[in-house]
Every structure is written in C-alpha cells, then in structure tokens.
Coordinates of C-alpha atoms in Angstrom, one line a residue:
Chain R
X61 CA 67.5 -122.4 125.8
X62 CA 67.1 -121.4 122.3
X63 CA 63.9 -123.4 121.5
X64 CA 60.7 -121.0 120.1
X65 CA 57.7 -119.6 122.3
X66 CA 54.6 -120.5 120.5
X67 CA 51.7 -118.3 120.4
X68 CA 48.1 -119.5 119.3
X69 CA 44.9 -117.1 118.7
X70 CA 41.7 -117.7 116.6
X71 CA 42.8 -115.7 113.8
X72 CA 45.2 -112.3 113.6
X73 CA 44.6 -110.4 116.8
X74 CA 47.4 -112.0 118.1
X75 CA 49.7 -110.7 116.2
X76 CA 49.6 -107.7 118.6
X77 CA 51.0 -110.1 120.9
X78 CA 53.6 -111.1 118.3
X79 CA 54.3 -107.6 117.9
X80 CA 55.2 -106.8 121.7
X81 CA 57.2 -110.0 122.0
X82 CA 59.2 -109.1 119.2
X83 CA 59.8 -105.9 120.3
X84 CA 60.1 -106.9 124.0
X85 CA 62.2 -110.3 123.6
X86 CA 63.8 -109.3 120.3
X87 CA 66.3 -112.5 121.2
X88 CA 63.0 -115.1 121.2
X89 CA 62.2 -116.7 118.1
X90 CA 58.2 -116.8 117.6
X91 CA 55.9 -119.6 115.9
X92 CA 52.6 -118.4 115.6
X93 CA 49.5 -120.0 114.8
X94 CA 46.3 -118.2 113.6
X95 CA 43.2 -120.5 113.4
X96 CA 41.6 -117.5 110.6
X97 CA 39.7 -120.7 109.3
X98 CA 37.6 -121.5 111.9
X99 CA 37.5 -117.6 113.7
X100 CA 35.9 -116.0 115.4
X101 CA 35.7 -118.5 118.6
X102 CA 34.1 -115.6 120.7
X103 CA 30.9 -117.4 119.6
X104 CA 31.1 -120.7 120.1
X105 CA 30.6 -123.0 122.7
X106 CA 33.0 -123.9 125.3
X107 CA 33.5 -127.2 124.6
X108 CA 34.5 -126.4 120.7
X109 CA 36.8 -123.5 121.9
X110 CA 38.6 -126.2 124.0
X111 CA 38.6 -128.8 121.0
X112 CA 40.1 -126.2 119.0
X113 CA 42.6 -124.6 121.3
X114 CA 43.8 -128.4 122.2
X115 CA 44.6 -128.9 118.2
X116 CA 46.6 -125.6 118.0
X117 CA 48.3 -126.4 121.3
X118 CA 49.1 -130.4 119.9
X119 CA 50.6 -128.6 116.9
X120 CA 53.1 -126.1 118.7
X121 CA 54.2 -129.3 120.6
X122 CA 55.4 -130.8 117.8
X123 CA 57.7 -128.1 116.6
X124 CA 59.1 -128.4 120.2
X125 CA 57.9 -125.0 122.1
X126 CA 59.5 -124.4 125.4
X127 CA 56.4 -121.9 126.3
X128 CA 53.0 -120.8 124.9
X129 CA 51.4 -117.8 124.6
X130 CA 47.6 -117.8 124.4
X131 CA 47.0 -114.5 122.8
X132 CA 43.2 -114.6 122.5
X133 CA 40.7 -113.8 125.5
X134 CA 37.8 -116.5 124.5
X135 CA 40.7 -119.7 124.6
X136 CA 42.1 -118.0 127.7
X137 CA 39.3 -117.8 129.4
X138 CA 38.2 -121.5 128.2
X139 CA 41.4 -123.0 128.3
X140 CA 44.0 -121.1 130.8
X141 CA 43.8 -123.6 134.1
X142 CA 43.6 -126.4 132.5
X143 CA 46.4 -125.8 129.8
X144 CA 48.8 -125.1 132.9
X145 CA 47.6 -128.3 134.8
X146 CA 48.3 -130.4 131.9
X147 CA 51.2 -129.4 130.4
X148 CA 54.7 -129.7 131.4
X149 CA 56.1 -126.3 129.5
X150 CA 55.1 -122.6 130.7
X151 CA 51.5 -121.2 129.5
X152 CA 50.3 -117.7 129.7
X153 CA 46.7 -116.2 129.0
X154 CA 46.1 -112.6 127.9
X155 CA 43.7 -111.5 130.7
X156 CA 45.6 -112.1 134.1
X157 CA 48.6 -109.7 132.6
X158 CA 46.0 -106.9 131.7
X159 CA 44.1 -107.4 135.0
X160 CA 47.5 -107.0 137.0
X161 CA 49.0 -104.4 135.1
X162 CA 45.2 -102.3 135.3
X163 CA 45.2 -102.6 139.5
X164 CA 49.0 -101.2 139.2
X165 CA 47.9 -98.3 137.1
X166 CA 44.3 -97.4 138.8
X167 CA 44.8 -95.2 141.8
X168 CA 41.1 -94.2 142.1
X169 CA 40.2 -98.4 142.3
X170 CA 38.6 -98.1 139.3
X171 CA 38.5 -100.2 136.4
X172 CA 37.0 -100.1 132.8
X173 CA 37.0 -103.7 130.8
X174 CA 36.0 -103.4 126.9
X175 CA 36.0 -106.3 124.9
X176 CA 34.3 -108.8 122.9
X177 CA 30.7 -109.8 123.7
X178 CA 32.4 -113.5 124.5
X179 CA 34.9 -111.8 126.8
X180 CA 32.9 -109.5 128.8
X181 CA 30.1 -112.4 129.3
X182 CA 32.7 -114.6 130.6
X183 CA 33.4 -112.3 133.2
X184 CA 37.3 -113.6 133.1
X185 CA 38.3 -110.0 133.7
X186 CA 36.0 -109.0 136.6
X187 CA 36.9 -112.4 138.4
X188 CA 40.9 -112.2 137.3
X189 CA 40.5 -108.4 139.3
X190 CA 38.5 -109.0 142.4
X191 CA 40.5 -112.2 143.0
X192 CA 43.2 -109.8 143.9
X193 CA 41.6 -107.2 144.9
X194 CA 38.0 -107.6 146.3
X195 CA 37.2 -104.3 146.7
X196 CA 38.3 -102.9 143.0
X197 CA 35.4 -100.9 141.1
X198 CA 35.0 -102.5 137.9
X199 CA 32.6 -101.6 134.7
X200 CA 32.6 -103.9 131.3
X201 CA 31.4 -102.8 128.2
X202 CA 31.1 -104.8 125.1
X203 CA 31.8 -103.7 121.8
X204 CA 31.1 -106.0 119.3
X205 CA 31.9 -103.9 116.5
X206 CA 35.2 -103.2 117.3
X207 CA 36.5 -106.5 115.9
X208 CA 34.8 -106.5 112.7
X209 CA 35.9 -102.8 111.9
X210 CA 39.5 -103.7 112.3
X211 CA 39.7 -106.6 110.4
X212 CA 38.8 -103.9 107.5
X213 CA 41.2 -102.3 108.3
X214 CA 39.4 -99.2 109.6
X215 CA 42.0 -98.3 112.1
X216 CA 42.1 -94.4 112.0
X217 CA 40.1 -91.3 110.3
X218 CA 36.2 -90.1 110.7
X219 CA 35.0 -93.8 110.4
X220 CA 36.7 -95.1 113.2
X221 CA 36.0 -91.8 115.4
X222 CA 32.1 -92.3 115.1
X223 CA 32.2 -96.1 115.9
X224 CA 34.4 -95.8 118.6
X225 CA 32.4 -92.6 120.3
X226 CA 29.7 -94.1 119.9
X227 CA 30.4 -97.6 121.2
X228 CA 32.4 -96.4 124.1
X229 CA 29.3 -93.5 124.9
X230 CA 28.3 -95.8 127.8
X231 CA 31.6 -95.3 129.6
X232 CA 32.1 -91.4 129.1
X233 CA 29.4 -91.3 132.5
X234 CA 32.3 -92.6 134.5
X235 CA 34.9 -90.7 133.4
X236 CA 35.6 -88.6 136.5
X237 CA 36.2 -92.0 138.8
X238 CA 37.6 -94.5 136.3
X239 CA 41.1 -93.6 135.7
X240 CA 42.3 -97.2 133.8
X241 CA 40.6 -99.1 131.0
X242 CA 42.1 -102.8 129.8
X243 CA 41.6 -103.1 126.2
X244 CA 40.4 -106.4 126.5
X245 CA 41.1 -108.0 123.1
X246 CA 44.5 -108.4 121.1
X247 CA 42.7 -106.5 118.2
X248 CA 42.0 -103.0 120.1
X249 CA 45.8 -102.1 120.3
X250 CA 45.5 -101.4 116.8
X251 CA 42.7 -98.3 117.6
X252 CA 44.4 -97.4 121.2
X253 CA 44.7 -93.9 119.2
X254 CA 41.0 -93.7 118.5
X255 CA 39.9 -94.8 121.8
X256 CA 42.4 -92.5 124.0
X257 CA 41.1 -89.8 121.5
X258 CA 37.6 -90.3 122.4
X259 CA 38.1 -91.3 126.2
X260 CA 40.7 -88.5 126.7
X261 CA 44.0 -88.2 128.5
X262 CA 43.6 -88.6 131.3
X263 CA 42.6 -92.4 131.4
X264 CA 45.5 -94.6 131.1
X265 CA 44.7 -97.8 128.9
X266 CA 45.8 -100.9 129.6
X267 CA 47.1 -103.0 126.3
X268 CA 46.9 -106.7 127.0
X269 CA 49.4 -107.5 124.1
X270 CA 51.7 -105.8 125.7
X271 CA 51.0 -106.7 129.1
X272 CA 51.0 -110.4 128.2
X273 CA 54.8 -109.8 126.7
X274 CA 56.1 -108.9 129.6
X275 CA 54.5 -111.5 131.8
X276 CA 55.8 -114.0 129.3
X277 CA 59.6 -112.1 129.9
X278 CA 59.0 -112.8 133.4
X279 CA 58.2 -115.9 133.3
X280 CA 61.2 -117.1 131.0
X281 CA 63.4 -115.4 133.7
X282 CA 61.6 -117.7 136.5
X283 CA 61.8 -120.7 134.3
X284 CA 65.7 -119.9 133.2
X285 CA 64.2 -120.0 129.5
X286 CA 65.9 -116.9 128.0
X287 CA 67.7 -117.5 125.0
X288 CA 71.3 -116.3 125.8
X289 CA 71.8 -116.4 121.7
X290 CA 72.1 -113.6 119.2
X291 CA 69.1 -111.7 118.7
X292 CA 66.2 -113.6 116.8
X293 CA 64.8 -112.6 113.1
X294 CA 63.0 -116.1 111.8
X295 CA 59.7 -116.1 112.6
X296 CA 57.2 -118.5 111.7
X297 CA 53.9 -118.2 110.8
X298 CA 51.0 -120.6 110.4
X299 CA 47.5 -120.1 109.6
X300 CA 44.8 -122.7 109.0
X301 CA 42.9 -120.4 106.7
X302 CA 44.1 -118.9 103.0
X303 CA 47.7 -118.0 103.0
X304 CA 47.2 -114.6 100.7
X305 CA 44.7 -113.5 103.2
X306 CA 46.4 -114.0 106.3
X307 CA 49.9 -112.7 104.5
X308 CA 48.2 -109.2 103.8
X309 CA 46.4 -109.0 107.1
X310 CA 49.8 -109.2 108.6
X311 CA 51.8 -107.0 106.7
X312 CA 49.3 -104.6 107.5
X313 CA 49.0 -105.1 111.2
X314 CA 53.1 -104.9 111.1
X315 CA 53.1 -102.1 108.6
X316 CA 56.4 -101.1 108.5
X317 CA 57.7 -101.0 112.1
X318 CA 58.2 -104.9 111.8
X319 CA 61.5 -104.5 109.2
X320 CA 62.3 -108.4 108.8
X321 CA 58.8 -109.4 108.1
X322 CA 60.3 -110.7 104.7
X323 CA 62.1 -113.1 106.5
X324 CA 58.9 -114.3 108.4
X325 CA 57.9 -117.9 107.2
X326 CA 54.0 -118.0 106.5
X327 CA 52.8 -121.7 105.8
X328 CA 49.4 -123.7 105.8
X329 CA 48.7 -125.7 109.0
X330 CA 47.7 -128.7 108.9
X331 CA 46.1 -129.5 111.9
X332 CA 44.4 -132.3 113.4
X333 CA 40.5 -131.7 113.1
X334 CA 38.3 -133.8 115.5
Chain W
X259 CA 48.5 -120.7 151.1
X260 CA 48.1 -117.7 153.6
X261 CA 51.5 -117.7 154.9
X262 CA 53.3 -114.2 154.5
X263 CA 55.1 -112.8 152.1
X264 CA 58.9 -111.6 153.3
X265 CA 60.4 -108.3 152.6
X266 CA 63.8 -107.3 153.6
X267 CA 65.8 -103.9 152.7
X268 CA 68.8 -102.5 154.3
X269 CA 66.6 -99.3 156.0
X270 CA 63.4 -97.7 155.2
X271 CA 63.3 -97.3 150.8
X272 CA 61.6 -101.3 151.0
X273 CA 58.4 -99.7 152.9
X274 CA 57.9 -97.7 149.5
X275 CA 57.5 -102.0 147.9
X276 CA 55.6 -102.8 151.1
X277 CA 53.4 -99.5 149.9
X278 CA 52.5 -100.9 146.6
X279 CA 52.6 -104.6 147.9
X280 CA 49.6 -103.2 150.0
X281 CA 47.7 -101.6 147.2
X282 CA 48.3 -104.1 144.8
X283 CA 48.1 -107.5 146.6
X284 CA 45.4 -106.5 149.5
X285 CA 44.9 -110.0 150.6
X286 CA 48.7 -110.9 151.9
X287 CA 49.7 -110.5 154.7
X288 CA 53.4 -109.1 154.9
X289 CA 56.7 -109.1 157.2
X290 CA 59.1 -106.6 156.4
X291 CA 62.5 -106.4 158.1
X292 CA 65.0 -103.1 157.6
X293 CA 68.6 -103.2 158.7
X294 CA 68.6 -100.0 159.7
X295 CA 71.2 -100.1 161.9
X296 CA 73.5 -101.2 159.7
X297 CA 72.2 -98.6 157.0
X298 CA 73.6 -97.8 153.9
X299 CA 74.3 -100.9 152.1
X300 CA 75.5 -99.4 148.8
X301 CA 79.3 -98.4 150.1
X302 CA 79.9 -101.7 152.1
X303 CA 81.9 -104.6 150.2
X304 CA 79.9 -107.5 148.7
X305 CA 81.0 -110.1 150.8
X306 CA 79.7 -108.1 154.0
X307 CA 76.3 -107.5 152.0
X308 CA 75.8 -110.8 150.8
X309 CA 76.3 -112.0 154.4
X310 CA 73.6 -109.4 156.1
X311 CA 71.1 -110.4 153.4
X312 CA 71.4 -114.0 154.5
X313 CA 71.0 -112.9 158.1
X314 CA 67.5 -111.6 157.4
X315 CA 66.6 -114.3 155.0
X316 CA 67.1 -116.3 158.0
X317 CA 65.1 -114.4 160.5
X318 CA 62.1 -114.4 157.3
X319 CA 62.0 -118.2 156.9
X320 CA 61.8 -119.1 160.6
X321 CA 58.3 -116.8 160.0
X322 CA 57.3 -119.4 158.0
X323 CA 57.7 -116.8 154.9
X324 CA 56.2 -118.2 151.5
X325 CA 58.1 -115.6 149.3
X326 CA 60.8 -113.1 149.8
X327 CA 61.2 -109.8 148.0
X328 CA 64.1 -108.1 148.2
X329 CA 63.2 -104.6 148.1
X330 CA 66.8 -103.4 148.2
X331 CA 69.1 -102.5 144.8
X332 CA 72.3 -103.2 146.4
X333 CA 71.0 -106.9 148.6
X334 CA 69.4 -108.0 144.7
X335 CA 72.5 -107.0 142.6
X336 CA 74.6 -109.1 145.2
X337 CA 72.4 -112.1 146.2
X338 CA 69.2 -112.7 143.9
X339 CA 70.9 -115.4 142.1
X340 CA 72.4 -117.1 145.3
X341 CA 69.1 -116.7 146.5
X342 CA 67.3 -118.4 144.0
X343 CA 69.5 -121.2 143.7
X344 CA 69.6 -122.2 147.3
X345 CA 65.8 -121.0 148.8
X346 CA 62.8 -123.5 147.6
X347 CA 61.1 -120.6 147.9
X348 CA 60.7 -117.8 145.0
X349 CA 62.5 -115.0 145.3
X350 CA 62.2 -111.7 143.7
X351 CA 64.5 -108.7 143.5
X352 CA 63.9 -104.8 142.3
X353 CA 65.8 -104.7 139.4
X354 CA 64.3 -107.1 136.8
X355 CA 60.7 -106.0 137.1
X356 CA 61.8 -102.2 136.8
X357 CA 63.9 -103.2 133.6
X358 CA 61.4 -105.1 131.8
X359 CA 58.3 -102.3 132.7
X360 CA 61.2 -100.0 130.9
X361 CA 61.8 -102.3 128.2
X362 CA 57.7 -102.2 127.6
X363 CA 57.8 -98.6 128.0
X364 CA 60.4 -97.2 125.5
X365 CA 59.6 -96.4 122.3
X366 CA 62.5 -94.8 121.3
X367 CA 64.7 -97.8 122.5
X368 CA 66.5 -95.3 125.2
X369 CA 66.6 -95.6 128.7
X370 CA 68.0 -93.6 131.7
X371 CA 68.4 -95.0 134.7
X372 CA 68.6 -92.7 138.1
X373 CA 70.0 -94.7 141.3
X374 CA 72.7 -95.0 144.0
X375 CA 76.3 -94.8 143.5
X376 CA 76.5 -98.3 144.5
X377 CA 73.6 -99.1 142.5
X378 CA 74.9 -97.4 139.3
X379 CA 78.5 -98.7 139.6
X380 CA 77.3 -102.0 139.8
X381 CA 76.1 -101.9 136.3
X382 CA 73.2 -104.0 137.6
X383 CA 70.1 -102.5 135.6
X384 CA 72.2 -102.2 132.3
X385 CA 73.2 -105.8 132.5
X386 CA 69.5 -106.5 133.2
X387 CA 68.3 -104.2 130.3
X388 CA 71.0 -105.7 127.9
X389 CA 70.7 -109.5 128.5
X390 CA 66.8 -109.1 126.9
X391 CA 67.7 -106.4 124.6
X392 CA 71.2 -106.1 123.4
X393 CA 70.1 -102.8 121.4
X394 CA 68.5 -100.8 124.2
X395 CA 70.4 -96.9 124.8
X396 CA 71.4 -96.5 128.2
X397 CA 72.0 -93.3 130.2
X398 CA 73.1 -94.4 133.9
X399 CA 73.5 -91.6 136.5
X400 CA 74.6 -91.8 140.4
X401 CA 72.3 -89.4 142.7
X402 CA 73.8 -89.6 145.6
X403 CA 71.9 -86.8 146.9
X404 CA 68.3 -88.4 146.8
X405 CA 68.6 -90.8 150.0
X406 CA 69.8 -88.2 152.6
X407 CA 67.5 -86.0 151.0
X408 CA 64.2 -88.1 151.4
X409 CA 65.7 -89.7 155.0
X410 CA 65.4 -85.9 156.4
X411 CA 61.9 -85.9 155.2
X412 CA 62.8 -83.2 152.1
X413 CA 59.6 -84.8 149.4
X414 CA 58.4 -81.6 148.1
X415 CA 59.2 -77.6 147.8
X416 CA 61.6 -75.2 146.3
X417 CA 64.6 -77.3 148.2
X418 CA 63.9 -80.3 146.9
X419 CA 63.7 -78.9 143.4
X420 CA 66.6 -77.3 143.7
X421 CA 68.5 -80.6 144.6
X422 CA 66.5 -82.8 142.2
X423 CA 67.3 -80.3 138.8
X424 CA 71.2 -79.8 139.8
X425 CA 71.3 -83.7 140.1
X426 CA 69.3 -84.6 137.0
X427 CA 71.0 -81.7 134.7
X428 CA 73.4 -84.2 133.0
X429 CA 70.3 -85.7 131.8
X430 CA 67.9 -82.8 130.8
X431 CA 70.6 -83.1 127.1
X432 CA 69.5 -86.7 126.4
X433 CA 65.5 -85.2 127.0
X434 CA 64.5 -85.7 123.1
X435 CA 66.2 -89.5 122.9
X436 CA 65.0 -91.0 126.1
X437 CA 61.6 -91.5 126.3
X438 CA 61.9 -94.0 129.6
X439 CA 63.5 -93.2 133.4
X440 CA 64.0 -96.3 135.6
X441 CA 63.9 -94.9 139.8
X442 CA 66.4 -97.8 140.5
X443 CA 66.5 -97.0 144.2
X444 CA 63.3 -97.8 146.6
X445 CA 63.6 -94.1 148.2
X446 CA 62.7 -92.6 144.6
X447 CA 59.1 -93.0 144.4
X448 CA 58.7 -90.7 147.3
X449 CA 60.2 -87.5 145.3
X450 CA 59.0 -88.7 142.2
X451 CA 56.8 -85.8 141.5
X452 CA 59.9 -83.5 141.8
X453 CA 61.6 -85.8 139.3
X454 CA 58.9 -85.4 136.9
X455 CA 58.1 -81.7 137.1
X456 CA 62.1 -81.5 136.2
X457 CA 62.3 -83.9 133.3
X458 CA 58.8 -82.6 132.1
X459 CA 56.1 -85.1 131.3
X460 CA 57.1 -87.1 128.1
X461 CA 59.0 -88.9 130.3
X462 CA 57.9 -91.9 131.7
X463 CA 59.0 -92.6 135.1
X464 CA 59.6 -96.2 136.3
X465 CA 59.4 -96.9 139.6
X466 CA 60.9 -100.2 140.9
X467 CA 58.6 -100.8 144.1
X468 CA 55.0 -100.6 142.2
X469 CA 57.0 -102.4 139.0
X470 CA 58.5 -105.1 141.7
X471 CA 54.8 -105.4 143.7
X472 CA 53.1 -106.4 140.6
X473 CA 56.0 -108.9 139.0
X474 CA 55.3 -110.7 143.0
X475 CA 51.6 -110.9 141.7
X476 CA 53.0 -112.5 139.1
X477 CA 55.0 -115.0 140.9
X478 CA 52.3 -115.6 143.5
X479 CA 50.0 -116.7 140.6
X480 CA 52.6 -119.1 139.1
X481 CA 53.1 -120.8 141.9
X482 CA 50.0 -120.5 142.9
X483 CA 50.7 -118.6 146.0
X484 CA 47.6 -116.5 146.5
X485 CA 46.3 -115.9 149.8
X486 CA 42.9 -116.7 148.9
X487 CA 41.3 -115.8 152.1
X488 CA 40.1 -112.1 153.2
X489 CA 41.9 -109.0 152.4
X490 CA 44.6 -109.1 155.6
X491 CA 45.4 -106.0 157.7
X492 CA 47.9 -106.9 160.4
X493 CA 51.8 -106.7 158.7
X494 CA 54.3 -107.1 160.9
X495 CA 57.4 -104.7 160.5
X496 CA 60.6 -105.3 162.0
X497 CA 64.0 -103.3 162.5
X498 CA 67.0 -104.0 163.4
X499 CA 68.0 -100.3 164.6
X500 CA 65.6 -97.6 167.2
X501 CA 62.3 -98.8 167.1
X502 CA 61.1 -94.8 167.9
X503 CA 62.9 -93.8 164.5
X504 CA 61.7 -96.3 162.5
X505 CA 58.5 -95.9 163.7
X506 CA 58.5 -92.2 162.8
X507 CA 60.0 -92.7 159.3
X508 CA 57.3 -95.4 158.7
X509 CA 54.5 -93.2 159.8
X510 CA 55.6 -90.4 157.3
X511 CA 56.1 -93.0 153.9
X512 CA 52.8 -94.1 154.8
X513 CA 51.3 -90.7 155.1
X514 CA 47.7 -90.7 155.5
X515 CA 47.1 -93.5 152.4
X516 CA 48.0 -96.6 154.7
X517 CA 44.8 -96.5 157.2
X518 CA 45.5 -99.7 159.1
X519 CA 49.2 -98.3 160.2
X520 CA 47.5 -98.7 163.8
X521 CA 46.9 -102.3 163.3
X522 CA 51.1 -102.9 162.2
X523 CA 52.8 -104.6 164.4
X524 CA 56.6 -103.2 165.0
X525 CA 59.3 -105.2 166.9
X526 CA 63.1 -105.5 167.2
X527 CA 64.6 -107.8 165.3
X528 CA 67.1 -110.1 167.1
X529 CA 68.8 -111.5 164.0
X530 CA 72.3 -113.7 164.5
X531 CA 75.1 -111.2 163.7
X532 CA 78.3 -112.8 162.7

C-alpha cells in the first residue's frame, strides 16, 4: 500500500507533524499542503475554515492519498467529524491524539491545554477529555503570542524566556496539582524547551505532533495501509502562498535533523478557490 | 454502544491492562478472563496457545463483548493476526502499542526490550519495531526471573533490587545508546520503579498495559465504540483456576488505587476445554 498520507494545515505548523511522521513512519511518503496564503484560519469563521479545509482536502484526493492528516487545531475542530463521515480513506485530527496521550500521562487528573485563542475558545480539547473521562481537571490558557513569535523565528534565548513566562504566568498557580500540559498547536513543539524551562520538570508536556504520528501509525496498522516498501525519502511539498517563503520557513523548522530535505519537492498549489 | 470490552491473559499480568483500562477509559465497562490454571503460557507450544486463546475468545463473545484485548505477550505474538482476520470485532494485542510509544520515544534510534523468555525468543517486538522502522537498534533480553518474582508478591525492597540489577546488568553497557526500554511482559509495570532506580532516569520506560489501554481508546473512537453513558463500576473478572487465589492476587495489583474492587464481580469460568 505504497500510496502517500497527505497532511493539510493553514500554513507551516504542520510541519511538526511532518517531522514526527517522518521520523515515526520513515517508510511513508508525505504530501503536504500548507494554505500560508490564506493563514492564519484561527480567526475566521467556521464556515470559511470548512470552505477552505474542503479545497486542501479535494486536492490531496487527486494525487491519490490513502489517509489524511489534519495537522492544524482550528480545521480539526471545524472539520474532524464530518471529514471522517464523508470520506471513504482514514482521517485524523490533531486534538483527540493529544487529549488521549495527556489522560495516559496525568496521574493527579489534571490537565493543562495552551493553544491558540481559536483553539482554546472552541473548547475541542476540554470536550475531546471529559468525553473520556468526566471527571478529569482541566485548565486552558491561551496564548496568542506564541504563534506570531515562532513564525519569526524566535524559538530560543532571553526573548523567548520573557514571552513564554510571562504568557504561561497564569498557569504557574497550579503547578503543584497539574502534572500534564498538551501543547495545543503544531507550532509550540518548536519552544517545548522554553516552555518546560519555564514550567519546570516536573510537568510532562504533551506534543500533539507527535501524538498525532502515532495515532496515524496506528491507524495504518488497523486499516492494513503500511507500506511494506523500502524506506521513503520523496516528500512533497505544496504551499498556496510564495514558494521562497515557505522554502526558508521549512528549512528552518527542519534545521538540519531532516537530512534529505534537498530531495523534498516544494511546488505552488493550485487550488480550487470558491 | 455500552457493551463491554473483553480482556483475556493467561493469569494475573492482564489485570496490570485492566488497571490502566480503568484509569484511562472510566466509562467501559470490562470482562477480564485469566487462565490461570493453565498458567504460564510462554513455554507451551503454539499450537496449544493458539487453541486456549480461542477458548476464551469464545467464552468473551457469548458476553456479548464489543472488543477484545489481549493483554497477554505470548496469546498476541501467536493469534492477533488469526484474530483479526476471523473476529468482526477489533482486536488489539500488547505488543504494537508498546512498540510504536518506543518508536515515538527514542531519540537515539535504540531500543531495549525486557520480556519473557518466550516473549523474547519469539522475536515478536523486534519484528514489530522493524516492520515501521527498518533502522531502529535493538537490545532484546529474557528475564525470566521477573514473573515468579512479582507472583510471590516481591514489588519493592533490597530483594527485589537485588534480582532486578543482576537481571538487567547485561544492559547497564548499552546505558549511553539506548535512550528507550519497552516492559514487554504485563507483570512489569508492577516492579517498574525497581527497574528504573537500576537503569537510572534517562531512560524511558515503556510499559505495554498503559501504552495498550490508550491504543483501545484509539480503536474505540474509530469505530466509534465509546460507551457514552456514565462512568461504569461493576467489571466482571473471571478465572479459570482457585477463585480464593485469584482473588488475593487481584486485591494486591489493585492495591488501594482501584476503590470500587468491592463492586467486581469474580466467577469461575467454565470455558469448553478440548
């Protein structure tokens, strides 16, 4: 079943997601499409984050995907139940893996959610836990400028310290019962080191790019969708936005630990816009 | 779909799944069968295992199960596939889910792998390890000590240190490469913090019955599965051997973190022996 696993986010966050399934399912090869153009969806209404979500999905279709990935919280939340009702090919969302993986982790029942203002608003998190697990403590924080900081590429140093403390300040109160915290938005892997810095040991985070890369192993197993080939290295790329953009934004979220980037494809999508 | 969830293991090491099953999936209600009387399964031949498995599959689906876990190392490496093929219910074993949360764990690409003799000969979690990653390091090692050990009720102490380090010495070399240790027997988790003060804490311990609880969360939520009624407290356990032993045995995995044990129902199993 040697056929590609798409993955579709609003712009580069999921490329964290690429990242883990690379590293998880080195044998899968990966299309990726980034909508940078029209990003961020956190934003926008539901109805245009559907529309939009839709036209990425339509797109993977065509280049014959035997699974997809969506590796942004705002289309997950939107578009997860529907996406799985209508289509006849595997779909995963990023928040049901980091809900499960955080009520593994917590044995004090209590649960710490940051993500975008979008994400925490939508309550996807809160509902994805207590559907399991009525009785789980959860607290949500927003941190809206989490996104913006990364996509500069502020992902370490003094900076990134004094927005982080400051941003997370609200949770250091519950430090003494909340023993698990889902970093609720593919960009945050990329400051996990900031954040455990400022939160300390002792609370285990909870990356939902990597969470999501093993559900999606799991569910290839279920589905028999493995492919049995040789190991996979041609990747491809899309972005609906500028191509030099999005091709230095990715080198730098891959840095060097990605070593076959070169042979990653990066093209223009052409979409089809409502 | 509140119908129970099945759980079969040759003794008592599945009640360490049926633990986490518990913690992590509140609201289902579980049945849990142990051969106990015909007690280790890891040195009988496979034709012998495969056909006691099907013996309590049997006994599970006339309970009307919805899903069967096979919370056993030796039952799963003989008869997950058979079982998958043939039930039109899901079925999921303890080996997968421990080798993909290692596969997500390792960052030096190196795993060990602590289990059974039977367990270990079988090559089951290397095959499991390899099919998704070809590259992975593996470090496999029998422990034949371990069951006997936890079955007399040794957890903790200078005793149990003693037998834990002599075991794991052959390992303590590989401590700067492997990063990752898989518990690939359901008796592990309860002398896992002697395995860990040994090995130190850079190691990250794996352990198959919390990794195997959450990949049935998984599963559940595919198939949409969920019991989405109230959090359920009456389990029935079954055994096929002394209902005063296993009742003892059962008391002391629980400990004092399973408060409902009152409300567990445990019978004798009258399954069709051959």
């Amino acid at each position: 079943m040697n056929r590609p696993i798409g993955v579709i986010d609003s712009g580069v966050g999921g490329l964290t997601v690429v990242h883990e399934l690379m590293r998880q399912l080195p044998k899968e090869k990966l299309i990726y499409l980034g909508d940078t153009q029209r990003c961020p969806y956190g934003p926008r209404p539901e109805h245009e984050v559907v529309s939009f979500t839709w036209e990425m999905v339509d797109f993977l279709l065509q280049k014959d995907v035997k699974m997809i990935v969506i590796a942004c919280n705002t289309a997950t939340a939107y578009t997860l139940k529907e996406l799985q009702e209508r289509l006849d090919i595997p779909v995963v969302g990023v928040i049901q893996p980091g809900a499960r993986a955080a009520i593994k982790s917590t044995q004090k029942n209590f649960v710490g959610i940051i993500g975008t203002e979008g994400t925490i608003r939508s309550n996807a998190y809160i509902e994805a836990l207590q559907y399991i697990k009525s009785d789980i403590e959860v607290n949500a924080l927003a941190c809206p400028m989490f996104v913006p900081m990364v996509e500069q590429g502020i992902l370490t140093g003094e900076k990134a310290e004094v927005i982080v403390e400051e941003t997370l300040r609200p949770l250091l109160k519950y430090r003494n019962e909340m023993d698990t915290l889902i970093l609720g938005c593919t960009h945050y892997p990329l400051i996990k080191g900031v954040i455990q810095k400022v939160l300390g040991t002792q609370i285990t985070l909870i990356s939902s790019s990597e969470e999501t890369a093993r559900e999606t192993s799991t569910i290839l197993e279920i589905h028999q969708l493995f492919n049995d080939g040789r190991e996979e290295t041609s990747h491809q790329f899309y972005t609906t936005g500028e191509l030099d953009i999005f091709t230095d934004i990715t080198k730098s979220i891959f840095n060097s630990s990605i070593d076959n980037l070169q042979s990653v494809t990066i093209e223009q999508a052409i979409i089809c816009r409502n």
